Coordinates of N, CA and C in Angstrom, one line a residue:
M1338 N 3.3 -49.6 -65.7 CA 4.0 -50.3 -64.7 C 4.4 -49.3 -63.6
P1339 N 4.1 -49.5 -62.3 CA 4.5 -48.5 -61.4 C 6.2 -48.3 -61.4
G1340 N 6.5 -47.2 -61.4 CA 8.1 -46.8 -61.0 C 8.4 -46.4 -62.4
R1341 N 7.6 -46.3 -63.6 CA 8.0 -46.0 -64.8 C 7.5 -44.6 -65.0
G1342 N 8.3 -43.7 -65.7 CA 8.0 -42.4 -65.9 C 6.8 -42.1 -67.3
P1343 N 6.6 -41.0 -67.4 CA 5.4 -40.8 -68.5 C 5.6 -41.6 -69.8
A1344 N 7.0 -41.5 -70.1 CA 7.5 -42.0 -71.4 C 7.7 -43.5 -71.4
G1345 N 7.7 -44.1 -70.2 CA 7.6 -45.5 -70.0 C 9.3 -45.9 -69.9
G1346 N 10.1 -44.9 -69.8 CA 11.5 -45.1 -69.8 C 12.0 -45.9 -68.5
R1347 N 12.9 -46.8 -68.8 CA 13.3 -47.4 -67.4 C 14.3 -46.5 -66.6
G1348 N 14.0 -46.8 -65.2 CA 14.9 -45.8 -64.4 C 14.3 -44.5 -64.2
R1349 N 13.5 -44.2 -65.0 CA 12.8 -42.7 -65.0 C 11.9 -42.5 -63.8
P1350 N 11.8 -41.6 -63.0 CA 11.0 -41.6 -61.9 C 9.6 -41.5 -62.3
G1351 N 8.8 -41.8 -61.6 CA 7.2 -41.6 -61.9 C 6.5 -42.4 -60.6
G1352 N 5.4 -42.3 -60.8 CA 4.3 -43.0 -59.9 C 4.3 -42.8 -58.5
R1353 N 4.4 -43.6 -57.6 CA 4.1 -43.3 -56.2 C 5.5 -42.4 -55.6
G1354 N 5.0 -41.7 -54.6 CA 6.0 -40.9 -53.7 C 6.6 -39.7 -54.6
R1355 N 5.9 -39.5 -55.7 CA 6.6 -38.4 -56.4 C 5.9 -36.8 -56.4
P1356 N 6.6 -36.1 -55.6 CA 5.9 -34.7 -55.6 C 6.4 -33.9 -56.8
G1357 N 5.3 -33.0 -57.2 CA 5.6 -32.1 -58.2 C 6.3 -30.9 -57.9
G1358 N 6.4 -30.0 -59.0 CA 7.1 -28.8 -58.6 C 8.4 -28.8 -58.1
R1359 N 9.1 -29.8 -58.3 CA 10.6 -29.8 -57.7 C 11.7 -29.3 -58.3
G1360 N 12.8 -29.1 -57.8 CA 13.6 -28.6 -58.9 C 14.7 -27.7 -58.3
A1361 N 15.8 -27.4 -59.1 CA 16.8 -26.4 -58.7 C 16.3 -25.1 -59.5
Q1362 N 16.2 -23.9 -58.9 CA 16.0 -22.6 -59.3 C 17.0 -21.7 -59.1
G1363 N 17.5 -20.7 -60.2 CA 18.5 -19.7 -59.9 C 19.6 -20.1 -60.6
G1364 N 20.8 -19.2 -60.2 CA 22.0 -19.6 -61.0 C 21.9 -19.8 -62.4
A1365 N 21.1 -18.7 -63.1 CA 21.0 -18.8 -64.6 C 20.8 -20.2 -65.4
G1366 N 20.1 -20.9 -64.7 CA 19.5 -22.3 -65.4 C 20.8 -23.2 -65.3
R1367 N 21.7 -22.9 -64.4 CA 22.8 -23.9 -64.3 C 22.6 -24.7 -62.7
H1368 N 23.2 -25.9 -62.9 CA 22.8 -26.6 -61.6 C 24.1 -26.8 -60.8
P1369 N 24.0 -26.9 -59.5 CA 25.3 -27.2 -58.8 C 25.7 -28.6 -58.9
P1370 N 27.2 -28.5 -58.8 CA 27.8 -29.9 -58.7 C 27.1 -30.8 -57.8
L1371 N 27.0 -32.1 -58.3 CA 26.3 -33.1 -57.4 C 27.1 -34.1 -57.2
S1372 N 27.1 -34.8 -55.9 CA 28.1 -36.2 -55.6 C 27.2 -37.0 -54.5
I1373 N 27.5 -38.3 -54.6 CA 26.9 -39.1 -53.6 C 28.2 -39.9 -53.1
G1374 N 28.1 -39.7 -51.8 CA 29.2 -40.3 -50.8 C 28.5 -40.8 -49.3
G1375 N 29.3 -41.1 -48.5 CA 29.0 -41.7 -47.4 C 28.2 -42.9 -47.2
W1376 N 28.7 -43.7 -48.0 CA 28.1 -45.3 -48.3 C 28.1 -46.0 -47.1
D1377 N 26.8 -46.4 -46.6 CA 26.7 -47.3 -45.5 C 26.0 -48.5 -45.7
G1378 N 26.5 -49.9 -45.8 CA 25.8 -51.0 -45.9 C 25.8 -52.0 -44.8
V1379 N 26.3 -51.5 -43.8 CA 26.4 -52.6 -42.7 C 25.2 -53.0 -41.9
T1380 N 24.2 -52.3 -42.0 CA 23.0 -52.9 -41.2 C 22.2 -53.7 -42.0
G1381 N 22.5 -54.1 -43.1 CA 21.7 -54.8 -43.9 C 20.7 -54.1 -45.0
N1382 N 20.7 -52.9 -44.6 CA 20.1 -52.0 -45.8 C 21.4 -51.0 -46.2
S1383 N 20.9 -50.2 -47.1 CA 21.9 -49.3 -47.6 C 21.5 -47.9 -47.5
Y1384 N 22.5 -47.1 -47.5 CA 22.5 -45.8 -47.2 C 23.5 -44.8 -47.9
A1385 N 23.1 -43.6 -48.4 CA 24.2 -42.6 -49.0 C 23.6 -41.4 -48.8
V1386 N 24.4 -40.5 -49.2 CA 24.1 -39.2 -49.1 C 24.3 -38.4 -50.3
L1387 N 23.3 -37.6 -51.0 CA 23.5 -36.8 -52.3 C 23.6 -35.4 -51.9
R1388 N 25.0 -34.9 -52.4 CA 25.1 -33.5 -52.0 C 25.2 -32.5 -53.2
A1389 N 24.7 -31.4 -53.0 CA 24.8 -30.4 -54.0 C 25.6 -29.3 -53.4
H1390 N 26.7 -28.8 -54.0 CA 27.6 -27.8 -53.6 C 27.5 -26.5 -54.6
S1391 N 27.2 -25.4 -54.1 CA 26.9 -24.0 -55.0 C 28.4 -23.6 -55.5
V1392 N 28.4 -23.4 -56.7 CA 29.6 -22.7 -57.1 C 29.2 -21.4 -57.9
A1393 N 27.9 -21.2 -57.7 CA 27.3 -19.9 -58.3 C 27.5 -18.8 -57.4
T1394 N 27.1 -17.5 -58.0 CA 27.1 -16.2 -57.3 C 26.1 -15.9 -56.7
E1395 N 24.9 -16.6 -57.1 CA 23.5 -16.1 -56.4 C 23.0 -17.3 -55.7
P1396 N 22.0 -17.5 -54.9 CA 21.4 -18.5 -54.2 C 20.6 -19.3 -55.2
C1397 N 20.6 -20.5 -54.9 CA 19.7 -21.4 -55.9 C 18.9 -22.3 -54.9
A1398 N 17.5 -22.3 -55.3 CA 16.5 -23.1 -54.6 C 16.6 -24.6 -55.0
L1399 N 16.5 -25.4 -54.2 CA 16.5 -26.8 -54.4 C 15.2 -27.2 -53.7
R1400 N 14.2 -27.6 -54.8 CA 12.8 -27.9 -54.2 C 12.6 -29.3 -54.1
G1401 N 11.7 -29.5 -53.0 CA 11.1 -31.2 -52.9 C 12.3 -32.2 -52.8
R1402 N 12.1 -33.4 -53.4 CA 13.0 -34.4 -53.4 C 13.6 -34.6 -54.8
P1403 N 15.1 -34.8 -54.9 CA 15.4 -35.0 -56.2 C 15.2 -36.5 -56.7
E1404 N 15.2 -37.0 -57.8 CA 15.0 -38.1 -58.3 C 16.3 -38.7 -59.1
L1405 N 16.5 -40.1 -58.7 CA 17.8 -40.5 -59.3 C 17.3 -41.5 -60.5
V1406 N 18.3 -41.5 -61.4 CA 18.7 -42.5 -62.5 C 19.9 -43.2 -62.3
I1407 N 19.8 -44.5 -61.9 CA 21.1 -45.3 -61.9 C 21.3 -46.2 -62.9
T1408 N 22.2 -46.3 -63.6 CA 22.5 -47.0 -64.9 C 23.7 -48.0 -64.4
Q1409 N 23.3 -49.0 -65.0 CA 24.3 -50.4 -64.9 C 24.6 -50.9 -66.3
G1410 N 25.8 -50.9 -66.6 CA 26.4 -51.4 -67.8 C 25.3 -50.8 -68.9
G1411 N 25.0 -49.5 -68.9 CA 24.5 -48.9 -69.8 C 23.0 -48.9 -70.0
D1412 N 22.4 -49.6 -68.9 CA 20.8 -50.0 -68.8 C 20.5 -49.2 -67.4
P1413 N 19.5 -48.2 -67.5 CA 19.0 -47.7 -66.4 C 18.2 -48.9 -65.5
I1414 N 18.4 -48.9 -64.4 CA 17.7 -49.8 -63.4 C 16.4 -49.3 -63.1
D1415 N 15.4 -50.1 -63.2 CA 14.0 -49.7 -62.9 C 13.8 -49.5 -61.5
L1416 N 13.7 -48.1 -61.1 CA 13.5 -47.6 -59.8 C 12.2 -47.1 -59.5
R1417 N 11.8 -47.4 -58.0 CA 10.6 -46.9 -57.6 C 10.7 -46.1 -56.4
H1418 N 10.9 -44.5 -56.7 CA 11.1 -43.4 -55.7 C 10.0 -43.3 -54.6
E1419 N 10.3 -43.3 -53.4 CA 9.6 -43.4 -52.3 C 10.2 -42.1 -51.4
P1420 N 9.2 -41.6 -50.5 CA 9.8 -40.6 -49.4 C 10.7 -41.2 -48.5
L1421 N 11.6 -40.8 -47.9 CA 12.5 -41.5 -46.8 C 11.5 -41.6 -45.8
A1422 N 11.6 -42.9 -45.1 CA 10.9 -43.2 -44.0 C 10.9 -42.1 -43.0
G1423 N 9.6 -41.7 -42.4 CA 9.7 -40.8 -41.4 C 9.4 -39.2 -42.0
E1424 N 9.4 -39.3 -43.4 CA 9.3 -38.1 -44.1 C 8.0 -38.2 -45.2
E1425 N 7.3 -39.2 -44.9 CA 6.2 -39.3 -45.9 C 5.3 -38.2 -45.8
H1426 N 5.1 -37.5 -44.5 CA 4.1 -36.4 -44.5 C 4.7 -35.1 -45.0
L1427 N 5.8 -35.2 -45.4 CA 6.5 -33.9 -46.3 C 6.3 -34.0 -47.8
Q1428 N 5.1 -33.5 -48.0 CA 4.7 -33.8 -49.4 C 4.6 -32.2 -50.2
D1429 N 4.9 -31.1 -49.5 CA 4.7 -29.8 -50.2 C 5.9 -29.7 -51.2
P1430 N 5.6 -29.4 -52.4 CA 6.6 -29.2 -53.3 C 7.4 -28.0 -53.0
A1431 N 7.0 -27.1 -52.3 CA 8.0 -26.0 -51.9 C 9.0 -26.4 -50.8
L1432 N 8.9 -27.5 -50.2 CA 10.0 -27.9 -49.3 C 11.2 -27.9 -50.0
G1433 N 12.3 -27.7 -49.2 CA 13.7 -27.7 -50.0 C 14.5 -27.1 -49.2
A1434 N 15.6 -26.5 -49.8 CA 16.6 -25.8 -49.2 C 17.1 -24.5 -50.1
V1435 N 17.4 -23.6 -49.6 CA 18.1 -22.5 -50.3 C 19.5 -22.6 -50.3
L1436 N 20.1 -22.9 -51.4 CA 21.8 -23.2 -51.5 C 22.4 -21.8 -51.9
E1437 N 22.9 -21.2 -50.9 CA 23.5 -19.9 -51.0 C 25.0 -20.1 -51.6
P1438 N 25.5 -19.1 -52.1 CA 27.0 -19.3 -52.8 C 27.9 -20.0 -51.9
G1439 N 28.6 -20.9 -52.3 CA 29.5 -21.7 -51.6 C 29.1 -22.6 -50.6
A1440 N 27.7 -22.6 -50.4 CA 27.1 -23.6 -49.5 C 26.7 -25.0 -50.0
T1441 N 26.3 -26.0 -49.1 CA 26.1 -27.2 -49.4 C 24.9 -27.7 -48.9
A1442 N 23.9 -28.4 -49.7 CA 22.7 -29.3 -49.2 C 22.8 -30.7 -49.5
H1443 N 22.0 -31.4 -48.8 CA 22.1 -32.8 -49.1 C 20.6 -33.5 -49.0
A1444 N 20.5 -34.5 -49.5 CA 19.2 -35.4 -49.5 C 19.7 -36.8 -49.2
A1445 N 19.2 -37.4 -48.0 CA 19.5 -38.9 -47.7 C 18.8 -39.7 -48.7
L1446 N 19.5 -40.9 -49.1 CA 19.1 -41.9 -49.9 C 19.1 -43.2 -48.9
F1447 N 18.0 -44.1 -49.0 CA 18.2 -45.4 -48.4 C 17.4 -46.1 -49.2
W1448 N 17.9 -47.5 -49.3 CA 17.3 -48.5 -49.9 C 17.5 -49.9 -49.5
P1449 N 16.5 -50.9 -49.3 CA 16.8 -52.0 -48.8 C 17.6 -52.8 -49.9
G1450 N 19.0 -53.3 -49.4 CA 19.9 -53.7 -50.2 C 19.5 -55.1 -50.6
Y1451 N 19.9 -55.5 -51.9 CA 19.8 -56.6 -52.1 C 21.1 -57.5 -52.3
R1452 N 22.0 -56.9 -51.7 CA 23.4 -57.6 -51.4 C 23.8 -58.7 -52.7
T1453 N 23.9 -59.8 -52.3 CA 24.5 -60.7 -53.3 C 23.6 -60.9 -54.6
A1454 N 22.3 -60.7 -54.4 CA 21.3 -60.9 -55.4 C 21.5 -59.9 -56.5
A1455 N 22.1 -58.7 -56.2 CA 22.3 -57.4 -57.1 C 23.6 -57.9 -57.7
D1456 N 23.8 -57.2 -59.1 CA 24.8 -57.3 -59.9 C 25.8 -56.5 -59.3
Q1457 N 27.0 -57.0 -58.7 CA 28.0 -56.1 -57.9 C 29.4 -55.9 -58.9
E1458 N 29.4 -56.4 -60.1 CA 30.4 -56.4 -60.9 C 30.5 -55.4 -62.0
T1459 N 29.1 -55.2 -62.5 CA 29.0 -54.4 -63.8 C 29.0 -52.9 -63.3
P1460 N 29.7 -51.9 -63.8 CA 29.8 -50.6 -63.1 C 28.5 -49.8 -63.3
Q1461 N 28.5 -48.8 -62.2 CA 27.1 -48.1 -62.2 C 27.4 -46.7 -62.6
S1462 N 26.5 -46.0 -62.9 CA 26.8 -44.6 -62.8 C 25.4 -43.8 -62.4
A1463 N 25.1 -42.6 -61.7 CA 24.4 -42.1 -61.3 C 23.9 -40.7 -62.1
E1464 N 22.5 -40.2 -62.2 CA 22.3 -39.0 -62.5 C 21.0 -38.6 -61.6
V1465 N 20.8 -37.3 -61.7 CA 19.9 -36.7 -60.7 C 18.8 -35.8 -61.7
I1466 N 17.7 -36.1 -61.4 CA 16.7 -35.0 -62.0 C 16.2 -34.0 -61.1
L1467 N 16.6 -32.7 -61.3 CA 16.4 -31.9 -60.4 C 15.3 -31.1 -60.5
A1468 N 14.5 -31.2 -61.6 CA 13.2 -30.4 -61.9 C 12.3 -31.2 -62.7
E1469 N 11.1 -31.0 -62.6 CA 10.0 -31.9 -63.5 C 10.4 -31.4 -64.9
G1470 N 10.6 -32.6 -65.6 CA 10.9 -32.2 -67.1 C 12.4 -32.0 -67.7
A1471 N 13.0 -31.7 -66.6 CA 14.6 -31.7 -66.8 C 15.4 -32.7 -67.1
E1472 N 16.5 -32.4 -67.7 CA 17.4 -33.5 -68.3 C 18.1 -33.9 -66.9
P1473 N 18.5 -35.3 -67.0 CA 19.3 -35.7 -65.5 C 20.5 -35.1 -65.5
V1474 N 21.1 -34.7 -64.5 CA 22.5 -34.1 -64.4 C 23.3 -35.4 -63.8
P1475 N 24.6 -35.4 -64.3 CA 25.5 -36.5 -63.9 C 26.0 -36.2 -62.5
V1476 N 26.2 -37.2 -61.7 CA 26.6 -37.4 -60.1 C 27.9 -38.0 -60.1
L1477 N 28.7 -37.4 -59.4 CA 30.0 -38.0 -59.0 C 29.9 -39.1 -57.9
L1478 N 30.3 -40.2 -58.0 CA 30.1 -41.2 -56.9 C 31.5 -41.3 -56.1
E1479 N 31.4 -40.8 -55.0 CA 32.5 -40.4 -54.3 C 33.1 -41.6 -53.5
T1480 N 34.5 -41.8 -53.2 CA 34.9 -42.9 -52.4 C 35.3 -42.3 -51.0
T1481 N 35.4 -43.2 -50.1 CA 35.7 -42.9 -48.8 C 37.2 -42.9 -48.6
P1482 N 37.8 -41.9 -47.9 CA 39.3 -41.9 -47.8 C 39.7 -43.3 -47.3
G1483 N 40.6 -43.6 -48.0 CA 41.3 -44.8 -47.6 C 40.7 -46.1 -48.1
H1484 N 39.6 -45.9 -48.8 CA 38.5 -47.1 -49.2 C 38.1 -46.7 -50.7
G1485 N 38.1 -47.5 -51.6 CA 37.4 -47.4 -52.8 C 35.9 -47.7 -52.7
I1486 N 35.2 -47.5 -53.7 CA 34.0 -48.0 -53.9 C 33.7 -49.0 -54.8
D1487 N 32.9 -49.9 -54.7 CA 32.7 -51.1 -55.8 C 32.3 -50.4 -57.0
P1488 N 32.5 -51.2 -58.2 CA 32.0 -50.8 -59.4 C 30.4 -50.5 -59.5
A1489 N 29.8 -51.2 -58.4 CA 28.2 -51.0 -58.3 C 27.9 -50.7 -57.0
P1490 N 28.0 -49.5 -56.4 CA 27.8 -49.2 -55.0 C 26.3 -49.4 -54.6
F1491 N 25.4 -49.1 -55.6 CA 24.1 -49.3 -55.4 C 23.7 -50.8 -55.5
D1492 N 23.6 -51.7 -54.3 CA 23.3 -52.8 -54.5 C 21.7 -53.3 -54.8
L1493 N 21.4 -52.4 -55.9 CA 19.8 -52.6 -56.2 C 19.6 -53.6 -57.4
K1494 N 18.7 -54.4 -57.6 CA 18.5 -55.5 -58.4 C 17.5 -54.9 -59.6
D1495 N 17.8 -55.0 -60.8 CA 16.9 -54.6 -61.8 C 16.0 -55.7 -62.0
G1496 N 14.8 -55.4 -62.7 CA 13.8 -56.6 -62.9 C 12.9 -56.8 -61.7
V1497 N 12.7 -55.9 -60.7 CA 12.1 -56.2 -59.8 C 10.8 -55.7 -59.9
N1498 N 9.6 -56.5 -59.6 CA 8.4 -56.3 -59.8 C 7.9 -54.9 -59.3
G1499 N 7.6 -53.8 -60.1 CA 7.2 -52.5 -59.6 C 8.7 -51.5 -59.3
G1500 N 9.8 -52.1 -59.8 CA 10.9 -51.2 -59.4 C 11.5 -51.5 -58.1
A1501 N 12.9 -51.4 -58.2 CA 13.6 -51.5 -57.0 C 13.3 -50.2 -56.1
E1502 N 13.0 -50.3 -54.9 CA 12.8 -49.3 -54.0 C 14.0 -48.3 -53.8
I1503 N 13.8 -47.1 -53.7 CA 14.9 -46.1 -53.2 C 14.0 -44.9 -52.5
Q1504 N 14.4 -44.6 -51.1 CA 13.7 -43.9 -50.4 C 14.8 -42.4 -50.6
V1505 N 14.1 -41.3 -50.8 CA 14.9 -40.1 -50.9 C 14.3 -39.0 -50.0
G1506 N 15.2 -38.5 -49.4 CA 14.8 -37.3 -48.5 C 14.5 -36.1 -49.1
V1507 N 14.2 -35.0 -48.6 CA 14.0 -33.7 -49.2 C 15.5 -32.9 -48.9
W1508 N 15.8 -32.1 -49.9 CA 16.9 -31.1 -49.6 C 17.0 -30.5 -48.2
V1509 N 18.1 -30.6 -47.8 CA 18.4 -29.8 -46.3 C 19.6 -29.2 -46.5
S1510 N 19.9 -27.7 -46.1 CA 20.8 -27.1 -46.1 C 21.9 -27.6 -45.0
E1511 N 23.2 -27.5 -45.2 CA 24.1 -27.9 -44.2 C 24.6 -26.5 -43.7
G1512 N 24.8 -26.6 -42.3 CA 25.3 -25.5 -41.5 C 25.9 -24.3 -42.3

C-alpha cells in the first residue's frame, strides 16, 4: 500500500516523494531539539513549521526532507509524504541546511485539512525521522503565546486510502 514503509508499519514514511540519503549528520550522533509551531488552519488547509535548534558545539548537516510520524491515541496515522508544492523539482538528497552551533533551521509542513472529519479529541504526538533507517526523534508541539493547541493539532484523518497527504519542505537555515 502506498505510504507504508519497508516494514509496512503505519505512519512510517515510504513510497512517493521520498528522497534518499537525508538526515542529520554531525554533533557526535546526537540530534538537535525539534519543535513544531506556527499552526495555521484559517485558509481551509493546514500549515505548521518544523524547527531544529542546535545545542551542539559543532555544525550539523540537515539533509533533504524530514519525515514525520504522527501518533494519535497510541496509533500512528498512515501518512503519504510528498514534497512541498513548488519544491517538487528539489530532489537532490544533498539539499538541506548546515545548522551552526546555536542556529535554527526549519522545514515547512502543509496538509489538506480534514477539519471535522478528523478526530480532534484524541491527543496526538509527533516524531521526526532525520536519516534513512534512523529511529524517530520526539518533537515538541508548541503553543502560540496566549493560545493553546488542540489535543490533536494535525487535522489529519487516519484510514485514508493511500495515506493522508502531508507535504514537507527541505530544511532551510534561518538567518
